[in-house]
Amino acid sequence: MLLSTVLLVPWVSGAVLVALDGRRRVVAWLAVASLVVTLTALGVLAADVFDGGDRQVVTGGWPAGVGIVLRADALGVVFALLSVLVLLAAAAHEAAGGVRSRTFPGLVVLLGAGLTGLFVTADVFSFYVFFELAMTASYALSAYGGKRRQLRAALVFTAVNLLGSFVFLLSVAGAYRVTGALAMDQVAARVLGVNPNAAGLIAAGFFIAFSVKLGLFPFHFWLPTVYAGARPSVAAILSGAVANIGAYGLLRFGADLFPEQLRLAGVALVVLGAASIVYGGVLAVARGDAAETLAYSAIGQVGYVLVALGVGGPVGLVAAVLYSVINSLNKALLFLASGVRGAAVAAAFAVGALSVAGVPPAAGFVGKLELFRTGIVAGSVALVVLLLVGSALSLVYMFQVYQRRFWRPDPQATGATSPLPQRLFTAALALLVLAAGLWPEPLLVLSDRAVDALLAADTE
């Protein structure tokens, strides 16, 4: 019942809210309340999963194979909690500042329904359905603001991600063709007996689709235009919540459904991840605009996830999950803080900047430590050097952004201070990032349990 509730609440409330005028404050705050209820239900579900193991239900009382199978494991609920938390922060941020579009609150809640659905489904095709629901809401949200810059960003985002969706659908069809199944556990079991060339081609298709969502090099070309062109709240949603589809997809479809193909592609993944780290870092240093710097930073930061995934094993997978969570919080905080003015905003931005650079006591320090541990376990000096270079580049460009944003007068600034609730929500997110660095044990335990769920599914 609880598993169905986490989908029913955002689905029903989102459908109602999208029909109302979101520019009215009561509608905007109703959307925030709906996300609070969803996050609470997910928290209860997560506690149930961590205490008693996976939870599974077939919707509508249909037999398995006919109805949609929902399954909550540690990996899925971690990403669902993370994504809804980011959506809640962005929705509250926009509600406090005044919503500018009648559909924005409802679309954010529907996006939460789509993201939650794909994180708790146990069926490849259902994953695609929820995937498209989430992306449809994202396409509409990327045009939020209605200015030329936002419309251009929406056009680019929609065109590129429709291509990624098409590649993903082809891969789903290929997986069904060679395995005769759509249930994830059946696909994982039957793919072992499939022709290795066919399985490799299908796995490559899934990798391309998820890499487009993440903005990995060389699939990054759309990301700077979209992130820099979108409004801060939308950029936070796209980078901190929607991008989780890519990180979760690489973990679920790689380590769970195609573990052998992931192992064979390990070196290639490390090389691509290294290219993302260096490319994103160098271009971020060269940018003069804060939004563009944060956009290129996003390209570099997801490279760390790919490197950890390429190294593989329990240590590499834990580092990939942990850094995905921390990176999502970092990006949401930085994009939201970049659109806020007033007291304490500089401190909140500094926490996010230190976290990206891996400087204690922010949460990013814990993530970088796990990545260094991955490089040491892999016995690769080159990997450790790469992580040091990437961290140094992060420190340089984040200092540049902080200097331009808070040390120098902004010629475009109106001098108006952002509403107090908006500043408080940004500060609360910064405190969460800081708390995760000062007390990292819960985050480490969540990452360990998420990887245990993956490896357990792989050995069944």
Coordinates of C-alpha atoms in Angstrom, one line a residue:
M1 CA 0.0 0.0 0.0
L2 CA 2.8 2.4 0.9
L3 CA 4.6 1.7 -2.4
S4 CA 1.5 2.7 -4.3
T5 CA 0.9 5.7 -2.2
V6 CA 4.3 7.3 -3.1
L7 CA 3.1 7.3 -6.7
L8 CA -0.5 8.1 -6.1
V9 CA 0.0 11.2 -4.1
P10 CA 2.1 13.2 -6.7
W11 CA 0.2 11.8 -9.6
V12 CA -3.2 12.8 -8.4
S13 CA -2.2 16.1 -6.9
G14 CA 0.0 17.0 -9.9
A15 CA -3.0 16.3 -12.3
V16 CA -5.2 18.6 -10.2
L17 CA -2.6 21.4 -9.7
V18 CA -1.6 21.6 -13.4
A19 CA -5.2 22.6 -14.1
L20 CA -5.1 25.5 -11.6
D21 CA -3.4 28.8 -11.9
G22 CA 0.0 28.2 -10.3
R23 CA 0.7 32.0 -10.1
R24 CA -1.7 32.1 -7.1
R25 CA 0.3 31.7 -3.9
V26 CA -2.1 29.1 -2.5
V27 CA -1.6 26.8 -5.5
A28 CA 2.2 27.1 -5.4
W29 CA 2.3 26.2 -1.7
L30 CA -0.2 23.3 -2.3
A31 CA 2.4 21.9 -4.7
V32 CA 5.1 22.3 -2.0
A33 CA 2.8 20.6 0.5
S34 CA 2.2 17.7 -2.0
L35 CA 6.0 17.2 -2.3
V36 CA 6.3 17.3 1.5
V37 CA 3.8 14.5 1.8
T38 CA 5.5 12.5 -1.0
L39 CA 8.9 13.0 0.6
T40 CA 7.5 11.8 4.0
A41 CA 5.9 8.7 2.4
L42 CA 9.2 7.9 0.7
G43 CA 11.0 8.4 4.0
V44 CA 8.7 5.8 5.7
L45 CA 9.1 3.5 2.7
A46 CA 12.9 3.8 2.9
A47 CA 12.9 3.0 6.6
D48 CA 10.7 -0.1 5.8
V49 CA 13.1 -1.2 3.0
F50 CA 16.2 -0.7 5.1
D51 CA 14.7 -2.6 8.0
G52 CA 12.9 -5.4 6.2
G53 CA 14.3 -5.7 2.7
D54 CA 12.8 -5.0 -0.7
R55 CA 9.1 -4.3 -1.1
Q56 CA 7.2 -5.3 -4.2
V57 CA 3.6 -4.9 -5.4
V58 CA 1.7 -5.5 -8.6
T59 CA -0.7 -2.7 -9.4
G60 CA -4.4 -3.4 -9.8
G61 CA -4.1 -6.9 -8.3
W62 CA -3.1 -8.2 -11.7
P63 CA -0.7 -11.2 -11.9
A64 CA 3.0 -10.4 -12.4
G65 CA 3.8 -10.0 -16.1
V66 CA 0.4 -8.4 -16.8
G67 CA 0.2 -5.6 -14.2
I68 CA 2.9 -3.0 -13.5
V69 CA 5.4 -4.4 -11.0
L70 CA 6.7 -1.9 -8.5
R71 CA 9.7 -2.8 -6.4
A72 CA 11.4 -0.6 -3.9
D73 CA 15.0 -1.5 -3.0
A74 CA 17.7 0.5 -1.3
L75 CA 19.1 2.0 -4.5
G76 CA 15.7 3.1 -5.8
V77 CA 14.5 4.7 -2.6
V78 CA 17.8 6.6 -2.1
F79 CA 17.4 8.2 -5.6
A80 CA 13.7 8.8 -5.2
L81 CA 14.3 10.6 -1.8
L82 CA 17.1 12.6 -3.3
S83 CA 15.1 13.7 -6.4
V84 CA 11.9 14.7 -4.5
L85 CA 14.0 16.6 -2.0
V86 CA 15.6 18.7 -4.8
L87 CA 12.1 19.2 -6.4
L88 CA 10.8 20.3 -3.0
A89 CA 13.7 22.8 -2.5
A90 CA 13.2 24.3 -6.0
A91 CA 9.4 24.4 -5.7
A92 CA 9.6 26.2 -2.3
H93 CA 12.3 28.5 -3.7
E94 CA 10.0 29.6 -6.5
A95 CA 6.9 29.7 -4.4
A96 CA 8.6 32.1 -2.0
G97 CA 9.8 34.4 -4.8
G98 CA 6.5 34.3 -6.8
V99 CA 5.6 31.8 -9.5
R100 CA 5.6 33.2 -13.1
S101 CA 3.7 30.5 -14.9
R102 CA 0.3 28.9 -14.2
T103 CA 1.6 25.4 -14.9
F104 CA 4.9 25.4 -13.0
P105 CA 3.7 24.0 -9.6
G106 CA 1.7 21.2 -11.2
L107 CA 4.5 20.3 -13.6
V108 CA 7.0 20.0 -10.8
V109 CA 4.7 17.6 -8.9
L110 CA 4.1 15.5 -12.0
L111 CA 7.8 15.4 -12.6
G112 CA 8.1 14.0 -9.1
A113 CA 5.6 11.3 -10.0
G114 CA 7.5 10.3 -13.1
L115 CA 10.9 10.3 -11.3
T116 CA 9.6 8.3 -8.3
G117 CA 7.9 5.8 -10.7
L118 CA 11.1 5.0 -12.7
F119 CA 13.1 4.6 -9.4
V120 CA 10.7 2.1 -8.0
T121 CA 9.6 0.1 -11.1
A122 CA 10.9 -3.4 -11.7
D123 CA 10.0 -3.5 -15.4
V124 CA 12.1 -2.1 -18.3
F125 CA 9.1 -0.9 -20.3
S126 CA 7.5 0.7 -17.3
F127 CA 10.8 2.4 -16.6
Y128 CA 10.5 3.9 -20.1
V129 CA 6.9 5.0 -19.5
F130 CA 7.8 6.8 -16.3
F131 CA 10.9 8.1 -18.0
E132 CA 8.9 9.8 -20.7
L133 CA 6.4 11.2 -18.2
A134 CA 9.3 12.8 -16.3
M135 CA 10.9 14.1 -19.5
T136 CA 7.6 15.6 -20.8
A137 CA 7.3 17.6 -17.6
S138 CA 10.9 18.6 -17.9
Y139 CA 10.5 19.8 -21.5
A140 CA 7.7 22.1 -20.4
L141 CA 9.6 23.3 -17.3
S142 CA 12.7 24.2 -19.3
A143 CA 10.7 26.9 -21.1
Y144 CA 9.7 28.4 -17.7
G145 CA 10.1 32.2 -17.8
G146 CA 9.0 32.5 -21.4
K147 CA 11.9 34.7 -22.5
R148 CA 13.9 34.1 -25.6
R149 CA 16.8 32.6 -23.7
Q150 CA 14.5 30.1 -21.9
L151 CA 12.7 29.2 -25.1
R152 CA 16.0 28.5 -26.9
A153 CA 17.1 26.3 -24.0
A154 CA 13.8 24.4 -24.1
L155 CA 14.1 23.8 -27.8
V156 CA 17.7 22.4 -27.5
F157 CA 16.8 20.3 -24.4
T158 CA 13.7 18.8 -26.0
A159 CA 15.4 18.0 -29.4
V160 CA 18.5 16.3 -27.8
N161 CA 16.6 14.4 -25.2
L162 CA 14.0 13.1 -27.6
L163 CA 16.9 11.6 -29.5
G164 CA 18.1 10.0 -26.2
S165 CA 14.6 8.7 -25.6
F166 CA 14.5 7.2 -29.0
V167 CA 17.8 5.4 -28.5
F168 CA 16.5 4.1 -25.1
L169 CA 13.3 2.8 -26.7
L170 CA 15.3 1.0 -29.3
S171 CA 17.4 -0.6 -26.6
V172 CA 14.3 -1.7 -24.7
A173 CA 13.0 -3.3 -27.9
G174 CA 16.4 -5.0 -28.4
A175 CA 16.4 -6.3 -24.8
Y176 CA 12.9 -7.8 -25.3
R177 CA 13.9 -9.3 -28.7
V178 CA 16.9 -11.2 -27.3
T179 CA 15.6 -12.1 -23.9
G180 CA 11.8 -12.3 -24.4
A181 CA 11.3 -10.5 -21.1
L182 CA 10.7 -7.0 -19.8
A183 CA 10.9 -7.7 -16.0
M184 CA 14.3 -6.5 -14.9
D185 CA 15.2 -9.6 -12.9
Q186 CA 14.3 -11.8 -15.9
V187 CA 16.3 -9.7 -18.3
A188 CA 19.3 -9.8 -16.0
A189 CA 19.1 -13.6 -15.8
R190 CA 18.5 -14.3 -19.5
V191 CA 21.0 -11.8 -20.9
L192 CA 23.8 -14.2 -19.7
G193 CA 22.8 -16.6 -22.4
V194 CA 22.5 -14.0 -25.2
N195 CA 25.0 -13.6 -28.0
P196 CA 27.7 -11.3 -26.4
N197 CA 27.7 -9.0 -29.5
A198 CA 24.0 -8.4 -29.3
A199 CA 24.1 -7.9 -25.5
G200 CA 27.0 -5.4 -25.9
L201 CA 25.1 -3.5 -28.6
I202 CA 22.0 -3.2 -26.4
A203 CA 24.1 -2.2 -23.4
A204 CA 25.8 0.5 -25.5
G205 CA 22.4 1.9 -26.5
F206 CA 21.3 2.2 -22.8
F207 CA 24.7 3.8 -22.0
I208 CA 24.2 6.4 -24.8
A209 CA 20.7 7.2 -23.7
F210 CA 21.7 7.8 -20.0
S211 CA 24.9 9.6 -21.0
V212 CA 22.8 12.1 -22.9
K213 CA 20.7 12.7 -19.8
L214 CA 23.8 13.2 -17.7
G215 CA 25.6 15.4 -20.2
L216 CA 28.7 13.2 -20.2
F217 CA 31.5 14.0 -22.6
P218 CA 31.1 13.6 -25.6
F219 CA 27.3 13.8 -25.2
H220 CA 27.5 17.2 -23.4
F221 CA 26.9 19.6 -26.2
W222 CA 23.4 20.5 -25.2
L223 CA 24.0 21.0 -21.5
P224 CA 25.7 24.5 -21.2
T225 CA 23.0 26.1 -23.4
V226 CA 20.2 24.6 -21.3
Y227 CA 21.6 25.0 -17.8
A228 CA 22.9 28.6 -18.5
G229 CA 19.7 29.6 -20.2
A230 CA 17.1 28.2 -17.8
R231 CA 15.9 30.0 -14.7
P232 CA 17.9 29.1 -11.5
S233 CA 15.0 27.0 -10.1
V234 CA 14.7 25.0 -13.3
A235 CA 18.4 24.6 -13.7
A236 CA 18.4 23.2 -10.1
I237 CA 15.6 20.8 -11.1
L238 CA 17.3 19.6 -14.3
S239 CA 20.8 19.2 -12.8
G240 CA 19.8 18.0 -9.3
A241 CA 16.7 15.8 -10.0
V242 CA 16.3 15.0 -13.7
A243 CA 20.0 14.2 -14.2
N244 CA 19.5 11.5 -11.6
I245 CA 17.8 9.4 -14.3
G246 CA 21.2 9.1 -16.0
A247 CA 23.2 8.2 -12.8
Y248 CA 20.5 5.8 -11.6
G249 CA 20.2 4.3 -15.1
L250 CA 23.9 3.6 -15.4
L251 CA 23.9 1.9 -12.0
R252 CA 20.7 -0.1 -12.5
F253 CA 21.2 -1.1 -16.1
G254 CA 24.9 -1.5 -15.9
A255 CA 25.7 -3.2 -12.5
D256 CA 22.3 -5.0 -12.3
L257 CA 21.1 -5.9 -15.8
F258 CA 24.4 -5.9 -17.8
P259 CA 27.2 -6.5 -15.3
E260 CA 29.4 -8.4 -17.7
Q261 CA 29.2 -5.7 -20.3
L262 CA 29.9 -3.1 -17.6
R263 CA 33.1 -5.0 -16.6
L264 CA 34.3 -5.3 -20.2
A265 CA 33.7 -1.6 -20.8
G266 CA 35.4 -0.5 -17.5
V267 CA 38.5 1.0 -19.1
A268 CA 36.4 2.9 -21.7
L269 CA 34.2 4.3 -19.0
V270 CA 37.2 5.5 -17.0
V271 CA 38.6 7.2 -20.1
L272 CA 35.3 8.9 -20.9
G273 CA 34.9 9.9 -17.2
A274 CA 38.4 11.4 -17.2
A275 CA 37.7 13.3 -20.4
S276 CA 34.5 14.8 -18.8
I277 CA 36.4 15.8 -15.7
V278 CA 39.2 17.6 -17.5
Y279 CA 37.0 19.0 -20.3
G280 CA 34.4 20.3 -17.9
G281 CA 37.0 21.7 -15.5
V282 CA 39.0 23.5 -18.1
L283 CA 36.0 25.0 -19.8
A284 CA 34.5 26.1 -16.5
V285 CA 37.7 27.9 -15.6
A286 CA 37.6 29.7 -19.0
R287 CA 34.0 30.9 -18.6
G288 CA 33.2 34.5 -17.5
D289 CA 29.6 34.0 -16.7
A290 CA 28.5 32.3 -13.4
A291 CA 25.7 30.3 -15.0
E292 CA 28.0 29.0 -17.8
T293 CA 30.7 28.1 -15.3
L294 CA 28.2 26.1 -13.2
A295 CA 26.9 24.4 -16.4
Y296 CA 30.4 23.3 -17.5
S297 CA 31.1 22.3 -13.9
A298 CA 28.2 19.9 -14.1
I299 CA 29.9 18.2 -17.1
G300 CA 33.1 17.7 -15.1
Q301 CA 31.4 16.5 -11.9
V302 CA 29.4 13.7 -13.5
G303 CA 32.8 12.4 -14.8
Y304 CA 33.6 11.3 -11.3
V305 CA 30.6 9.1 -11.2
L306 CA 31.5 7.4 -14.5
V307 CA 35.1 6.9 -13.3
A308 CA 33.9 5.2 -10.2
L309 CA 31.4 3.1 -12.2
G310 CA 34.2 2.1 -14.6
V311 CA 36.5 0.9 -11.7
G312 CA 33.5 -1.1 -10.5
G313 CA 33.4 -3.6 -7.6
P314 CA 31.8 -2.8 -4.2
V315 CA 34.2 0.1 -3.6
G316 CA 33.7 1.7 -7.0
L317 CA 29.9 1.3 -6.9
V318 CA 29.6 2.8 -3.4
A319 CA 31.7 5.8 -4.5
A320 CA 29.4 6.2 -7.6
V321 CA 26.2 6.2 -5.5
L322 CA 27.7 8.5 -2.8
Y323 CA 29.1 11.0 -5.3
S324 CA 25.8 11.0 -7.3
V325 CA 23.9 12.0 -4.2
I326 CA 26.4 14.6 -3.1
N327 CA 26.7 16.0 -6.6
S328 CA 22.9 16.4 -7.0
L329 CA 22.7 18.3 -3.7
N330 CA 25.7 20.5 -4.7
K331 CA 24.2 21.5 -8.1
A332 CA 20.8 22.2 -6.7
L333 CA 22.3 24.4 -4.0
L334 CA 24.6 26.3 -6.3
F335 CA 22.0 27.0 -9.0
L336 CA 19.4 28.1 -6.4
A337 CA 21.9 30.3 -4.5
S338 CA 23.0 31.9 -7.8
G339 CA 19.5 33.4 -8.2
V340 CA 19.1 34.8 -4.6
R341 CA 20.3 38.1 -3.2
G342 CA 20.7 39.1 0.4
A343 CA 22.3 38.2 3.7
A344 CA 23.7 34.7 4.2
V345 CA 23.5 33.9 0.5
A346 CA 27.3 34.2 0.1
A347 CA 27.8 31.7 3.0
A348 CA 25.3 29.2 1.4
F349 CA 27.0 29.5 -2.0
A350 CA 30.4 29.1 -0.3
V351 CA 29.3 25.8 1.2
G352 CA 28.3 24.5 -2.2
A353 CA 31.5 25.7 -3.7
L354 CA 33.6 24.0 -1.1
S355 CA 31.6 20.8 -1.5
V356 CA 32.2 20.8 -5.3
A357 CA 36.0 21.4 -4.7
G358 CA 36.1 18.6 -2.1
V359 CA 37.1 20.9 0.8
P360 CA 36.1 19.9 4.3
P361 CA 33.8 20.2 6.2
A362 CA 31.4 20.1 3.2
A363 CA 29.9 16.9 2.0
G364 CA 31.9 16.9 -1.2
F365 CA 35.0 16.1 0.9
V366 CA 33.5 12.8 1.9
G367 CA 32.7 12.0 -1.8
K368 CA 36.2 12.9 -2.9
L369 CA 37.7 10.7 -0.2
E370 CA 35.6 7.7 -1.5
L371 CA 36.8 8.5 -5.0
F372 CA 40.4 8.5 -3.8
R373 CA 39.8 5.3 -2.1
T374 CA 38.5 3.9 -5.4
G375 CA 41.7 5.0 -7.1
I376 CA 43.9 3.5 -4.4
V377 CA 42.0 0.1 -4.4
A378 CA 42.4 0.1 -8.2
G379 CA 46.1 0.6 -7.8
S380 CA 46.1 3.4 -10.4
V381 CA 48.5 6.3 -9.8
A382 CA 47.1 8.0 -12.9
L383 CA 43.6 7.9 -11.5
V384 CA 44.7 9.4 -8.2
V385 CA 46.5 12.2 -10.1
L386 CA 43.3 12.8 -12.2
L387 CA 41.2 13.2 -9.1
L388 CA 43.8 15.7 -7.7
V389 CA 43.8 17.7 -11.0
G390 CA 40.0 17.7 -11.2
S391 CA 39.7 18.9 -7.6
A392 CA 42.2 21.7 -8.2
L393 CA 40.3 22.8 -11.3
S394 CA 37.1 22.8 -9.2
L395 CA 38.6 24.9 -6.6
V396 CA 39.9 27.5 -9.1
Y397 CA 36.6 27.9 -11.0
M398 CA 34.4 27.9 -7.9
F399 CA 36.6 30.6 -6.4
Q400 CA 36.3 32.6 -9.7
V401 CA 32.5 32.3 -9.5
Y402 CA 32.4 33.3 -5.9
Q403 CA 34.6 36.3 -6.6
R404 CA 32.6 37.6 -9.5
R405 CA 29.2 36.9 -7.8
F406 CA 29.9 38.2 -4.3
W407 CA 33.1 40.3 -4.3
R408 CA 32.5 42.4 -7.4
P409 CA 29.4 44.6 -8.0
D410 CA 27.0 43.1 -10.5
P411 CA 26.1 45.6 -13.2
Q412 CA 22.9 43.8 -13.9
A413 CA 21.8 43.7 -10.3
T414 CA 18.7 45.7 -9.3
G415 CA 19.7 46.0 -5.7
A416 CA 16.5 44.3 -4.5
T417 CA 16.9 41.7 -1.8
S418 CA 15.3 38.3 -2.3
P419 CA 12.3 37.4 -0.1
L420 CA 13.4 36.1 3.3
P421 CA 11.8 32.6 2.8
Q422 CA 13.7 32.2 -0.4
R423 CA 17.0 33.0 1.4
L424 CA 16.0 30.7 4.3
F425 CA 15.3 27.7 2.0
T426 CA 18.7 28.2 0.3
A427 CA 20.4 28.4 3.7
A428 CA 18.6 25.2 4.8
L429 CA 19.9 23.3 1.7
A430 CA 23.4 24.6 2.5
L431 CA 23.1 23.4 6.1
L432 CA 22.1 20.0 4.8
V433 CA 25.2 19.8 2.6
L434 CA 27.3 20.9 5.5
A435 CA 25.7 18.5 7.9
A436 CA 26.3 15.6 5.5
G437 CA 30.0 16.5 5.6
L438 CA 30.2 16.9 9.4
W439 CA 28.2 13.7 10.0
P440 CA 28.7 11.5 6.9
E441 CA 27.8 8.1 8.5
P442 CA 24.1 8.1 7.4
L443 CA 25.1 8.9 3.8
L444 CA 27.7 6.2 3.8
V445 CA 25.3 3.7 5.2
L446 CA 22.7 4.6 2.6
S447 CA 25.3 4.2 -0.2
D448 CA 26.5 0.8 1.2
R449 CA 22.9 -0.5 1.4
A450 CA 22.1 0.7 -2.1
V451 CA 25.1 -1.1 -3.5
D452 CA 24.3 -4.2 -1.4
A453 CA 20.9 -4.2 -3.2
L454 CA 22.6 -4.1 -6.6
L455 CA 25.1 -6.8 -5.9
A456 CA 22.4 -9.0 -4.2
A457 CA 20.2 -8.7 -7.4
D458 CA 23.3 -9.5 -9.5
T459 CA 24.0 -12.8 -7.6
E460 CA 20.4 -14.1 -7.5

